[in-house]
Coordinates of C-alpha atoms in Angstrom, one line a residue:
Chain A
X1 CA 38.4 -183.5 109.4
X2 CA 38.0 -183.7 113.1
X3 CA 36.9 -180.4 114.6
X4 CA 35.3 -180.0 118.0
X5 CA 35.2 -177.8 121.0
X6 CA 36.0 -179.7 124.1
X7 CA 33.6 -179.2 127.0
X8 CA 32.0 -181.6 129.4
X9 CA 30.3 -183.5 126.6
X10 CA 33.5 -183.7 124.5
X11 CA 35.7 -185.5 127.0
X12 CA 35.0 -189.0 125.6
X13 CA 35.7 -187.7 122.2
X14 CA 39.0 -186.4 123.3
X15 CA 40.0 -189.8 124.4
X16 CA 38.8 -191.2 121.1
X17 CA 40.8 -188.7 119.3
X18 CA 43.9 -189.7 121.2
X19 CA 43.2 -193.3 120.2
X20 CA 42.9 -192.3 116.6
X21 CA 46.2 -190.5 116.8
X22 CA 47.8 -193.5 118.4
X23 CA 46.6 -195.9 115.7
X24 CA 47.5 -193.6 112.9
X25 CA 50.9 -192.7 114.2
X26 CA 52.8 -194.7 111.6
X27 CA 56.4 -193.8 111.1
X28 CA 57.2 -191.8 108.0
X29 CA 58.2 -194.0 105.2
X30 CA 61.8 -193.6 104.2
X31 CA 62.2 -192.2 100.7
X32 CA 62.5 -195.1 98.3
X33 CA 65.7 -194.1 96.6
X34 CA 67.2 -196.1 93.8
X35 CA 70.4 -197.6 95.0
X36 CA 71.8 -198.9 91.7
X37 CA 75.3 -197.5 90.9
X38 CA 76.3 -196.5 87.5
X39 CA 78.4 -199.0 85.6
X40 CA 81.9 -198.8 87.1
X41 CA 84.7 -197.6 84.8
X42 CA 88.2 -196.9 85.9
X43 CA 88.0 -193.8 88.0
X44 CA 90.5 -191.2 87.2
X45 CA 91.3 -188.8 90.0
X46 CA 91.2 -185.3 88.4
X47 CA 92.8 -183.7 91.4
X48 CA 95.7 -186.1 91.5
X49 CA 96.1 -185.8 87.7
X50 CA 96.1 -182.0 87.8
X51 CA 98.9 -182.2 90.3
X52 CA 101.1 -184.6 88.4
X53 CA 100.3 -183.5 84.8
X54 CA 99.8 -179.7 85.1
X55 CA 101.3 -178.4 88.3
X56 CA 104.8 -179.4 87.2
X57 CA 104.7 -176.4 84.8
X58 CA 102.0 -174.3 86.5
X59 CA 102.9 -174.2 90.2
X60 CA 103.5 -171.0 92.2
X61 CA 105.7 -168.5 90.4
X62 CA 106.1 -170.8 87.3
X63 CA 107.3 -169.1 84.1
X64 CA 104.3 -170.6 82.3
X65 CA 102.0 -168.9 84.8
X66 CA 100.5 -170.2 88.0
X67 CA 97.2 -172.1 87.4
X68 CA 94.9 -173.8 89.8
X69 CA 91.2 -174.6 89.2
X70 CA 90.2 -171.4 90.9
X71 CA 92.3 -169.2 88.7
X72 CA 89.6 -169.2 86.1
X73 CA 85.8 -169.3 85.9
X74 CA 84.0 -172.3 84.5
X75 CA 83.4 -170.6 81.1
X76 CA 87.1 -169.8 80.8
X77 CA 88.1 -173.4 81.5
X78 CA 85.6 -174.7 78.9
X79 CA 87.0 -172.3 76.3
X80 CA 90.5 -173.2 77.2
X81 CA 90.0 -177.0 76.8
X82 CA 87.9 -176.5 73.7
X83 CA 90.8 -175.0 71.8
X84 CA 93.8 -173.2 73.2
X85 CA 94.9 -176.1 75.4
X86 CA 95.8 -178.4 72.5
X87 CA 97.2 -175.5 70.4
X88 CA 99.5 -174.3 73.2
X89 CA 100.5 -177.6 74.7
X90 CA 101.1 -179.2 71.3
X91 CA 103.9 -176.7 70.9
X92 CA 105.4 -177.2 74.4
X93 CA 108.0 -179.9 75.1
X94 CA 108.2 -181.6 78.4
X95 CA 111.9 -181.7 79.3
X96 CA 111.4 -184.3 82.0
X97 CA 109.8 -186.6 79.6
X98 CA 112.2 -187.1 76.7
X99 CA 111.0 -183.7 75.3
X100 CA 107.7 -185.2 74.1
X101 CA 105.0 -182.8 73.4
X102 CA 102.8 -182.2 76.5
X103 CA 99.7 -183.0 74.4
X104 CA 101.1 -186.4 73.4
X105 CA 101.8 -187.3 77.0
X106 CA 98.3 -186.7 78.2
X107 CA 95.7 -189.1 76.8
X108 CA 92.1 -188.1 76.1
X109 CA 90.6 -189.7 79.2
X110 CA 93.2 -188.1 81.5
X111 CA 92.6 -184.7 80.0
X112 CA 88.8 -185.2 80.4
X113 CA 89.2 -186.0 84.1
X114 CA 91.4 -182.9 84.5
X115 CA 88.9 -180.8 82.6
X116 CA 86.1 -182.0 84.9
X117 CA 88.2 -181.3 88.0
X118 CA 89.0 -177.7 86.8
X119 CA 85.4 -176.9 86.0
X120 CA 84.0 -178.5 89.2
X121 CA 86.3 -176.4 91.3
X122 CA 86.6 -173.2 89.2
X123 CA 86.5 -169.8 90.8
X124 CA 82.7 -169.5 90.3
X125 CA 81.9 -173.1 91.3
X126 CA 80.3 -174.3 94.5
X127 CA 83.7 -175.4 95.8
X128 CA 86.6 -173.4 94.4
X129 CA 89.9 -175.2 95.0
X130 CA 93.6 -174.5 94.6
X131 CA 94.2 -178.3 94.4
X132 CA 96.5 -178.2 97.4
Chain B
X1 CA 42.2 -164.1 103.9
X2 CA 45.4 -162.5 105.1
X3 CA 47.5 -165.5 104.1
X4 CA 46.5 -165.6 100.4
X5 CA 47.2 -161.9 100.0
X6 CA 50.6 -162.1 101.5
X7 CA 51.6 -165.3 99.8
X8 CA 50.7 -164.2 96.3
X9 CA 54.0 -162.3 95.5
X10 CA 56.0 -165.1 97.1
X11 CA 54.4 -167.7 94.9
X12 CA 55.0 -165.6 91.8
X13 CA 58.7 -165.4 92.7
X14 CA 59.0 -169.0 93.4
X15 CA 57.0 -169.9 90.3
X16 CA 59.5 -168.1 88.1
X17 CA 62.4 -169.8 89.8
X18 CA 61.0 -173.3 90.1
X19 CA 63.4 -176.0 89.2
X20 CA 66.2 -173.7 88.2
X21 CA 68.3 -171.2 90.0
X22 CA 67.3 -167.7 89.2
X23 CA 70.8 -167.1 87.9
X24 CA 70.3 -169.7 85.2
X25 CA 67.0 -168.4 84.0
X26 CA 67.2 -164.6 84.1
X27 CA 68.8 -162.1 81.8
X28 CA 70.7 -159.6 83.8
X29 CA 70.7 -156.1 82.6
X30 CA 74.0 -155.6 84.5
X31 CA 75.4 -157.9 81.8
X32 CA 74.8 -155.6 78.9
X33 CA 76.4 -152.4 79.5
X34 CA 75.8 -151.0 83.0
X35 CA 79.6 -151.2 83.4
X36 CA 82.5 -152.7 81.5
X37 CA 85.0 -153.6 84.2
X38 CA 84.5 -154.2 87.8
X39 CA 86.9 -152.1 89.8
X40 CA 85.6 -152.7 93.3
X41 CA 82.6 -151.3 95.1
X42 CA 83.1 -147.9 93.4
X43 CA 81.8 -149.5 90.2
X44 CA 78.5 -150.1 91.9
X45 CA 78.4 -146.8 93.7
X46 CA 78.2 -145.0 90.3
X47 CA 74.5 -145.9 90.2
X48 CA 73.8 -147.3 93.7
X49 CA 75.0 -144.7 96.2
X50 CA 71.6 -144.7 97.8
X51 CA 71.5 -148.4 98.4
X52 CA 75.1 -148.4 99.6
X53 CA 74.2 -145.7 102.1
X54 CA 71.2 -147.7 103.3
X55 CA 73.4 -150.8 103.7
X56 CA 76.0 -148.8 105.6
X57 CA 73.4 -148.0 108.3
X58 CA 72.2 -151.6 108.6
X59 CA 72.9 -154.1 111.3
X60 CA 74.7 -156.2 108.7
X61 CA 77.2 -153.5 108.2
X62 CA 77.4 -151.7 111.6
X63 CA 77.2 -154.9 113.8
X64 CA 75.3 -152.5 116.1
X65 CA 71.7 -151.4 116.1
X66 CA 68.5 -150.6 118.0
X67 CA 67.7 -152.8 120.9
X68 CA 63.9 -152.7 121.5
X69 CA 64.0 -156.5 121.8
X70 CA 66.1 -156.4 125.0
X71 CA 64.7 -155.6 128.4
X72 CA 67.9 -154.4 129.9
X73 CA 69.8 -152.6 127.2
X74 CA 68.8 -149.2 128.3
X75 CA 68.5 -147.8 124.8
X76 CA 72.1 -148.7 123.9
X77 CA 72.9 -149.7 120.3
X78 CA 74.2 -153.2 120.4
X79 CA 75.4 -156.0 118.2
X80 CA 78.2 -158.3 117.4
X81 CA 80.7 -155.6 117.8
X82 CA 80.1 -154.8 121.4
X83 CA 78.5 -157.9 122.9
X84 CA 80.0 -161.2 123.8
X85 CA 78.9 -164.6 122.6
X86 CA 79.8 -168.1 123.6
X87 CA 81.1 -169.1 120.2
X88 CA 83.9 -166.9 119.0
X89 CA 83.4 -164.5 121.9
X90 CA 83.9 -161.0 120.4
X91 CA 85.7 -159.6 117.3
X92 CA 87.7 -156.8 119.0
X93 CA 90.7 -159.0 119.6
X94 CA 90.6 -161.0 116.3
X95 CA 89.3 -158.7 113.4
X96 CA 91.4 -159.7 110.4
X97 CA 94.5 -161.5 109.3
X98 CA 95.5 -165.1 108.3
X99 CA 96.5 -167.3 111.2
X100 CA 98.6 -170.1 109.8
X101 CA 99.8 -173.3 111.5
X102 CA 103.4 -174.5 111.4
X103 CA 102.7 -176.2 108.0
X104 CA 101.7 -172.9 106.6
X105 CA 98.1 -173.8 106.3
X106 CA 95.6 -171.0 107.0
X107 CA 93.4 -172.1 110.0
X108 CA 91.6 -168.8 110.8
X109 CA 91.1 -165.4 109.2
X110 CA 89.4 -163.3 111.8
X111 CA 85.9 -162.3 112.5
X112 CA 85.7 -160.0 109.5
X113 CA 85.2 -163.2 107.5
X114 CA 81.5 -162.8 108.4
X115 CA 81.4 -159.0 107.9
X116 CA 80.0 -157.7 104.6
X117 CA 83.0 -155.4 104.3
X118 CA 86.3 -155.6 102.6
X119 CA 88.4 -155.5 105.7
X120 CA 87.9 -152.1 107.4
X121 CA 86.1 -152.1 110.8
X122 CA 82.6 -150.5 110.5
X123 CA 82.6 -146.9 111.7
X124 CA 79.5 -145.0 112.8
X125 CA 80.2 -142.1 110.5
X126 CA 79.6 -142.3 106.8
X127 CA 82.5 -141.7 104.6
X128 CA 83.7 -142.6 101.1
X129 CA 86.1 -145.1 102.5
X130 CA 83.4 -146.8 104.4
X131 CA 81.0 -146.9 101.4
X132 CA 83.8 -148.4 99.2
X133 CA 84.4 -150.9 102.0
X134 CA 81.0 -152.6 101.5
X135 CA 81.1 -155.9 99.8
X136 CA 78.0 -155.8 97.6
X137 CA 79.0 -159.0 95.7
X138 CA 78.9 -161.3 98.7
X139 CA 75.1 -160.9 98.8
X140 CA 74.4 -160.0 95.2
X141 CA 76.6 -162.0 92.8
X142 CA 76.4 -165.7 92.3
X143 CA 79.7 -167.4 91.8
X144 CA 81.5 -164.8 93.8
X145 CA 84.2 -165.9 96.3
X146 CA 86.6 -163.8 98.3
X147 CA 89.8 -164.5 100.2
X148 CA 92.2 -162.6 102.4
X149 CA 95.3 -161.0 100.8
X150 CA 98.0 -158.9 102.3
X151 CA 99.6 -156.0 100.4
X152 CA 103.2 -155.0 100.6
X153 CA 102.6 -152.7 103.5
X154 CA 101.3 -155.7 105.5
X155 CA 97.7 -154.5 105.3
X156 CA 95.0 -157.2 105.0
X157 CA 92.1 -157.0 102.5
X158 CA 89.2 -159.2 101.5
X159 CA 89.4 -159.5 97.7
X160 CA 87.6 -161.5 95.0
X161 CA 89.7 -164.7 94.4
X162 CA 89.6 -163.6 90.8
X163 CA 91.4 -160.3 91.5
X164 CA 94.2 -161.2 89.0
X165 CA 91.8 -162.4 86.3
X166 CA 89.9 -159.3 85.2
X167 CA 87.7 -161.0 82.5
X168 CA 86.7 -163.7 85.0
X169 CA 86.0 -161.1 87.7
X170 CA 84.0 -159.0 85.2
X171 CA 81.8 -162.0 84.3
X172 CA 81.1 -162.8 88.0
X173 CA 80.5 -159.3 89.1
X174 CA 77.8 -158.9 86.4
X175 CA 75.8 -161.9 87.6
X176 CA 73.7 -159.6 89.8
X177 CA 70.4 -160.6 91.4
X178 CA 68.6 -160.2 94.7
X179 CA 70.3 -162.6 97.2
X180 CA 69.8 -166.3 96.7
X181 CA 70.0 -168.8 99.5
X182 CA 73.6 -169.7 98.7
X183 CA 74.7 -166.1 99.2
X184 CA 73.1 -165.7 102.7
X185 CA 74.5 -169.1 103.6
X186 CA 78.0 -168.0 102.8
X187 CA 78.0 -166.4 106.2
X188 CA 75.1 -167.9 108.1
X189 CA 75.9 -171.6 107.6
X190 CA 79.5 -171.2 108.4
X191 CA 79.0 -169.0 111.5
X192 CA 80.7 -170.1 114.8
X193 CA 83.7 -171.6 113.0
X194 CA 82.4 -174.5 111.0
X195 CA 79.4 -175.9 109.0
X196 CA 76.2 -175.3 111.0
X197 CA 78.2 -174.9 114.2
X198 CA 76.3 -171.9 115.4
X199 CA 72.6 -171.9 114.6
X200 CA 71.8 -175.5 114.1
X201 CA 68.9 -174.7 111.8
X202 CA 70.9 -172.8 109.1
X203 CA 73.0 -175.3 107.2
X204 CA 74.5 -175.5 103.7
X205 CA 72.0 -178.2 102.9
X206 CA 69.3 -175.5 102.6
X207 CA 70.9 -174.4 99.4
X208 CA 69.4 -177.4 97.7
X209 CA 67.3 -179.5 100.0
X210 CA 64.2 -181.7 100.0
X211 CA 60.8 -180.7 101.4
X212 CA 61.4 -183.2 104.3
X213 CA 64.4 -181.1 105.1
X214 CA 62.8 -177.7 104.9
X215 CA 59.3 -177.4 103.5
X216 CA 59.8 -173.7 102.6
X217 CA 63.2 -173.7 101.0
X218 CA 63.1 -177.1 99.2
X219 CA 64.4 -176.5 95.7
X220 CA 61.9 -178.9 94.1
X221 CA 59.1 -177.6 96.3
X222 CA 58.2 -174.1 97.5
X223 CA 61.8 -172.9 96.8
X224 CA 61.6 -169.8 99.0
X225 CA 64.7 -167.8 99.2
X226 CA 65.9 -166.4 102.5
X227 CA 64.8 -162.9 101.3
X228 CA 61.3 -164.1 100.5
X229 CA 60.8 -164.1 104.3
X230 CA 63.6 -161.7 105.5
X231 CA 63.4 -159.0 102.9
X232 CA 62.7 -155.6 104.5
X233 CA 63.1 -152.1 103.0
X234 CA 66.4 -150.3 102.5
X235 CA 68.6 -153.2 103.5
X236 CA 67.0 -153.6 106.8
X237 CA 66.3 -157.4 107.1
X238 CA 63.4 -158.5 109.1
X239 CA 63.7 -160.8 112.1
X240 CA 66.2 -161.0 115.0
X241 CA 65.1 -164.3 116.6
X242 CA 65.6 -164.5 120.3
X243 CA 69.3 -164.1 120.9
X244 CA 70.6 -161.3 118.7
X245 CA 71.1 -158.0 120.4
X246 CA 70.4 -155.5 117.7
X247 CA 67.3 -155.3 115.5
X248 CA 67.4 -154.1 111.9
X249 CA 63.6 -153.8 111.6
X250 CA 62.1 -153.0 114.9
X251 CA 58.8 -151.9 113.3
X252 CA 58.7 -154.7 110.7
X253 CA 59.0 -157.9 112.6
X254 CA 58.9 -161.3 111.0
X255 CA 56.9 -164.2 112.4
X256 CA 55.3 -167.3 110.9
X257 CA 52.0 -165.4 111.1
X258 CA 53.5 -162.8 108.7
X259 CA 52.3 -165.2 106.0
X260 CA 50.2 -167.9 107.7
X261 CA 47.0 -167.5 109.6
X262 CA 47.3 -167.5 113.4
X263 CA 44.8 -170.4 113.3
X264 CA 45.7 -172.2 110.1
X265 CA 44.4 -175.7 110.9
X266 CA 41.3 -177.5 110.0
X267 CA 41.5 -179.2 113.4
X268 CA 40.0 -177.0 116.1
X269 CA 42.1 -178.5 118.9
X270 CA 45.3 -177.7 117.1
X271 CA 44.2 -174.1 116.6
X272 CA 43.5 -173.9 120.3
X273 CA 47.2 -174.5 120.9
X274 CA 48.5 -171.6 118.8
X275 CA 47.7 -168.9 121.5
X276 CA 50.3 -170.5 123.8
X277 CA 52.4 -172.8 121.7
X278 CA 54.5 -171.2 118.9
X279 CA 54.2 -172.8 115.4
X280 CA 57.8 -173.8 115.5
X281 CA 57.3 -176.1 118.5
X282 CA 55.2 -178.5 116.6
X283 CA 56.6 -177.9 113.1
X284 CA 60.3 -178.2 113.8
X285 CA 60.7 -181.5 115.8
X286 CA 64.5 -181.5 115.4
X287 CA 67.3 -179.4 113.9
X288 CA 70.8 -180.0 112.6
X289 CA 69.4 -182.7 110.4
X290 CA 72.5 -183.0 108.2
X291 CA 75.6 -181.2 109.7
X292 CA 76.1 -181.6 113.4
X293 CA 75.9 -178.4 115.5
X294 CA 78.0 -177.1 118.4
X295 CA 76.0 -177.7 121.6
X296 CA 78.7 -177.2 124.2
X297 CA 81.9 -175.2 123.8
X298 CA 84.3 -175.4 126.7
X299 CA 87.0 -172.8 126.2
X300 CA 88.8 -173.8 129.4
X301 CA 90.1 -177.1 128.1
X302 CA 92.1 -176.7 124.8
X303 CA 91.9 -179.5 122.4
X304 CA 94.8 -180.4 120.1
X305 CA 94.0 -181.7 116.6
X306 CA 97.0 -183.4 115.3
X307 CA 95.9 -184.0 111.7
X308 CA 94.7 -180.4 111.2
X309 CA 97.7 -179.2 113.2
X310 CA 95.7 -176.7 115.3
X311 CA 94.0 -176.1 118.7
X312 CA 90.4 -175.4 119.5
X313 CA 88.1 -175.3 122.5
X314 CA 86.5 -178.6 123.5
X315 CA 83.4 -178.8 121.4
X316 CA 80.5 -181.3 121.9
X317 CA 78.4 -181.6 118.7
X318 CA 74.8 -182.7 118.3
X319 CA 72.9 -184.0 115.3
X320 CA 69.2 -184.3 114.8
X321 CA 68.8 -182.4 118.0
X322 CA 65.5 -182.1 119.8
X323 CA 64.9 -178.4 120.9
X324 CA 64.3 -177.3 124.4
X325 CA 61.1 -175.5 125.2
X326 CA 60.7 -172.2 127.1
X327 CA 58.3 -169.2 127.3
X328 CA 59.2 -166.2 125.1
X329 CA 57.3 -163.0 124.7
X330 CA 59.6 -161.5 122.1
X331 CA 62.0 -159.8 124.5
X332 CA 65.3 -161.1 125.9
X333 CA 67.6 -160.4 128.8
X334 CA 71.2 -160.0 127.9
X335 CA 74.4 -160.3 129.9
X336 CA 76.6 -157.5 128.7
X337 CA 80.4 -157.0 128.6
X338 CA 81.6 -154.6 131.3
X339 CA 78.8 -155.4 133.7
X340 CA 79.0 -157.9 136.5
X341 CA 77.4 -161.3 135.6
X342 CA 74.5 -162.6 137.6
X343 CA 74.8 -166.4 137.9
X344 CA 71.6 -168.4 138.5
X345 CA 71.1 -170.7 141.5
X346 CA 73.0 -173.4 139.6
X347 CA 76.0 -171.1 139.1
X348 CA 75.3 -170.7 135.3
X349 CA 75.3 -167.3 133.7
X350 CA 72.7 -166.9 131.0
X351 CA 74.0 -164.7 128.2
X352 CA 70.6 -164.5 126.5
X353 CA 67.5 -165.5 128.2
X354 CA 64.0 -165.3 126.6
X355 CA 61.5 -163.4 128.8
X356 CA 58.0 -164.6 129.6
X357 CA 56.2 -167.0 131.8
X358 CA 52.9 -168.9 131.6
X359 CA 51.1 -166.0 133.4
X360 CA 52.4 -163.5 130.7
X361 CA 49.7 -163.5 128.1
X362 CA 52.1 -162.2 125.4
X363 CA 54.3 -165.2 125.8
X364 CA 54.2 -168.5 123.9
X365 CA 56.3 -171.6 124.4
X366 CA 59.0 -171.5 121.7
X367 CA 61.6 -174.0 120.5
X368 CA 65.3 -173.3 121.3
X369 CA 68.7 -174.6 120.8
X370 CA 70.3 -174.3 124.3
X371 CA 73.9 -173.7 123.8
X372 CA 76.3 -174.1 126.8
X373 CA 79.9 -172.9 127.2
X374 CA 82.6 -172.2 129.6
X375 CA 84.2 -168.7 129.2
X376 CA 86.6 -166.5 131.2
X377 CA 85.5 -164.0 133.8
X378 CA 87.5 -161.1 135.1
X379 CA 88.2 -161.9 138.7
X380 CA 87.5 -158.7 140.6
X381 CA 84.9 -157.2 138.3
X382 CA 82.9 -160.2 137.3
X383 CA 83.0 -159.2 133.7
X384 CA 82.9 -161.6 130.7
X385 CA 86.3 -161.7 128.9
X386 CA 86.5 -162.4 125.1
X387 CA 89.4 -164.5 123.8
X388 CA 92.0 -163.6 121.2
X389 CA 90.9 -166.8 119.4
X390 CA 92.9 -166.8 116.2
X391 CA 96.3 -166.9 117.8
X392 CA 95.1 -169.6 120.2
X393 CA 94.1 -171.8 117.3
X394 CA 97.7 -171.7 116.2
X395 CA 99.7 -172.0 119.5
X396 CA 97.1 -173.3 122.0
X397 CA 98.3 -170.7 124.5
X398 CA 95.0 -170.2 126.3
X399 CA 96.3 -167.9 129.0
X400 CA 97.8 -165.5 126.5
X401 CA 94.5 -165.6 124.5
X402 CA 92.5 -164.5 127.7
X403 CA 95.0 -161.9 128.7
X404 CA 95.0 -160.4 125.2
X405 CA 91.2 -160.5 125.1
X406 CA 90.9 -158.6 128.4
X407 CA 93.4 -156.0 127.1
X408 CA 91.5 -155.5 123.8
X409 CA 88.1 -155.4 125.4
X410 CA 88.8 -153.5 128.7
X411 CA 92.4 -152.2 128.6
X412 CA 93.1 -154.4 131.6
X413 CA 96.6 -155.8 131.6
X414 CA 97.7 -159.1 133.1
X415 CA 94.1 -159.9 133.9
X416 CA 93.3 -162.3 136.7
X417 CA 90.4 -164.4 135.6
X418 CA 88.5 -167.6 136.4
X419 CA 86.1 -169.8 134.3
X420 CA 82.4 -169.6 134.4
X421 CA 79.7 -171.8 132.9
X422 CA 77.3 -169.9 130.5
X423 CA 74.3 -170.6 128.4
X424 CA 72.3 -169.0 125.6
X425 CA 68.8 -169.7 124.3
X426 CA 68.8 -169.5 120.5
X427 CA 65.5 -169.6 118.7
X428 CA 64.8 -172.3 116.1
X429 CA 62.9 -171.1 113.1
X430 CA 64.2 -173.0 110.0
X431 CA 64.0 -176.7 108.9
X432 CA 60.2 -176.6 109.1
X433 CA 58.7 -180.0 108.3
X434 CA 55.8 -180.6 105.9
X435 CA 52.5 -180.8 107.8
X436 CA 52.7 -184.6 108.1
X437 CA 55.9 -184.3 110.0
X438 CA 54.5 -182.2 112.8
X439 CA 54.5 -183.4 116.4
X440 CA 51.5 -185.5 117.4
X441 CA 49.4 -185.2 120.6
X442 CA 51.3 -187.9 122.4
X443 CA 54.7 -186.4 121.7
X444 CA 53.7 -183.9 124.4
X445 CA 50.8 -185.3 126.2
X446 CA 52.3 -188.4 127.8
X447 CA 54.5 -189.4 130.6
X448 CA 58.1 -188.4 129.6
X449 CA 56.9 -186.4 126.7
X450 CA 58.6 -183.3 125.3
X451 CA 57.0 -180.8 127.7
X452 CA 58.4 -180.4 131.1
X453 CA 55.1 -179.3 132.5
X454 CA 56.3 -178.2 136.0
X455 CA 59.2 -176.2 134.6
X456 CA 56.8 -174.5 132.2
X457 CA 54.5 -173.5 135.1
X458 CA 51.8 -176.1 134.8
X459 CA 50.7 -178.2 137.8
X460 CA 50.7 -181.2 135.4
X461 CA 49.7 -182.2 131.9
X462 CA 46.9 -179.8 130.9
X463 CA 45.2 -182.4 128.8
X464 CA 44.7 -184.6 131.9
X465 CA 43.4 -181.6 133.7
X466 CA 40.9 -181.0 130.9
X467 CA 39.7 -184.6 131.0
X468 CA 39.2 -184.6 134.8

């Protein structure tokens, strides 16, 4: 490493040092990030689906209880979707939809997208959301 | 060597936490049996009355404190509560309450949003009500969030968003640890009204950033938490920077040299700089690297935002901003409320000015964000006037906001006022680059380089003087 005490004798070295710095002043290389995107599947918008599939029964002051993603913590949403969701909603009819069971109206992919939205925006997530 | 000794505990902490948030890797004894249900701060007070008392006395709670860092405070206790800044001005006129626009959307909640209390204003005298007002969870519980709720009597409180979900609240309130970055950033990154608006070098990105963003806090790197540098004793954080009025730890200051050697380089010429050039000058070439920061806030010209349906001051943002450089000897000069302002030759009032000159051996050149603003001034007295900002965001009635601000701050009614340009020097200490990202000789020692030699008190570039 360069180390010196400038004095009279050091002046030429100082200029030399400046030269070295000039030459070695290469711009920092941009991080070489992979740009490949994961294979595209049809993207389901969990937020939109929550609005259309859940808020209908779980809006403000709803008899079935008001639920937004930030009503529960992540662990509670996981527990809910792992069991009680199907149990409860398999017994609930949707009057606006020919009285079909709620669980028959919502396919697996849709429910998965809603589940992800709820967990990503749960009360203890980085970005709690009411879903608007 | 001083550095190794001091760094040892830090490295142990970061070693444990490496790659994973502490919350994910630690078992919390608060989770097995310290308490069953969280019923507000009183649950914590059962065992932590002492810590609550120490927090009560801190700058973080009182928003007032000792002022050894100011040359003209005359021993007064100062802080956010009784000074005026050029961002949201002063909390007196806008402490708490939802301000909603005509669509019913909440656009402001008052200055208590950044107070570690549950809604009461801090009082100087200790009481049960004040202790129970402390929001321990905002600094100590991961996954905690709060919002503003009004009770039937019309009284506003900050409450956990889970207040109606006791099992969820119990789970979150048991996730207790020393504060992690995300907890400190809850307030410090959102200060000034938006992401990174205020400081410029304290942004949400620091929660999980790369070494190129911040060599200290990088998650996959040194992974220091804010408290690894700022932790003091008894809830007195270390460090006030250059523009805060009160100081929590007057006898326990924080500098880069608290951990590093004052001459840490293997290059002698670099070490020769450290007597007069603060570490931050070379090691923080720019700030606001991700979220733009508020550089100019003109309160005199209201801006309408149609989509958000609200009003604001006219704000000029900056990104990847190069600091300005000025001498600083650790003391600042403040312009206080209720005292006539003293504009400089250019008509600008400096709200916080770092003290020091080239001749002052205790001073070093430091890196600053220079924030400019236009604020109201009481016509006859020449006093700064805060604005009642929250209502202004809703209705855009600037005159009303100033008049109400003058009433709240000084009891002056129907105030006559004019507008005055102000500025504030805010120290830059975060977003330190890895060594390879430091400034190079020619960033400063060339025509048009970063140093304004004349303004700093040099006849010209000292390097050229040394060569001659």
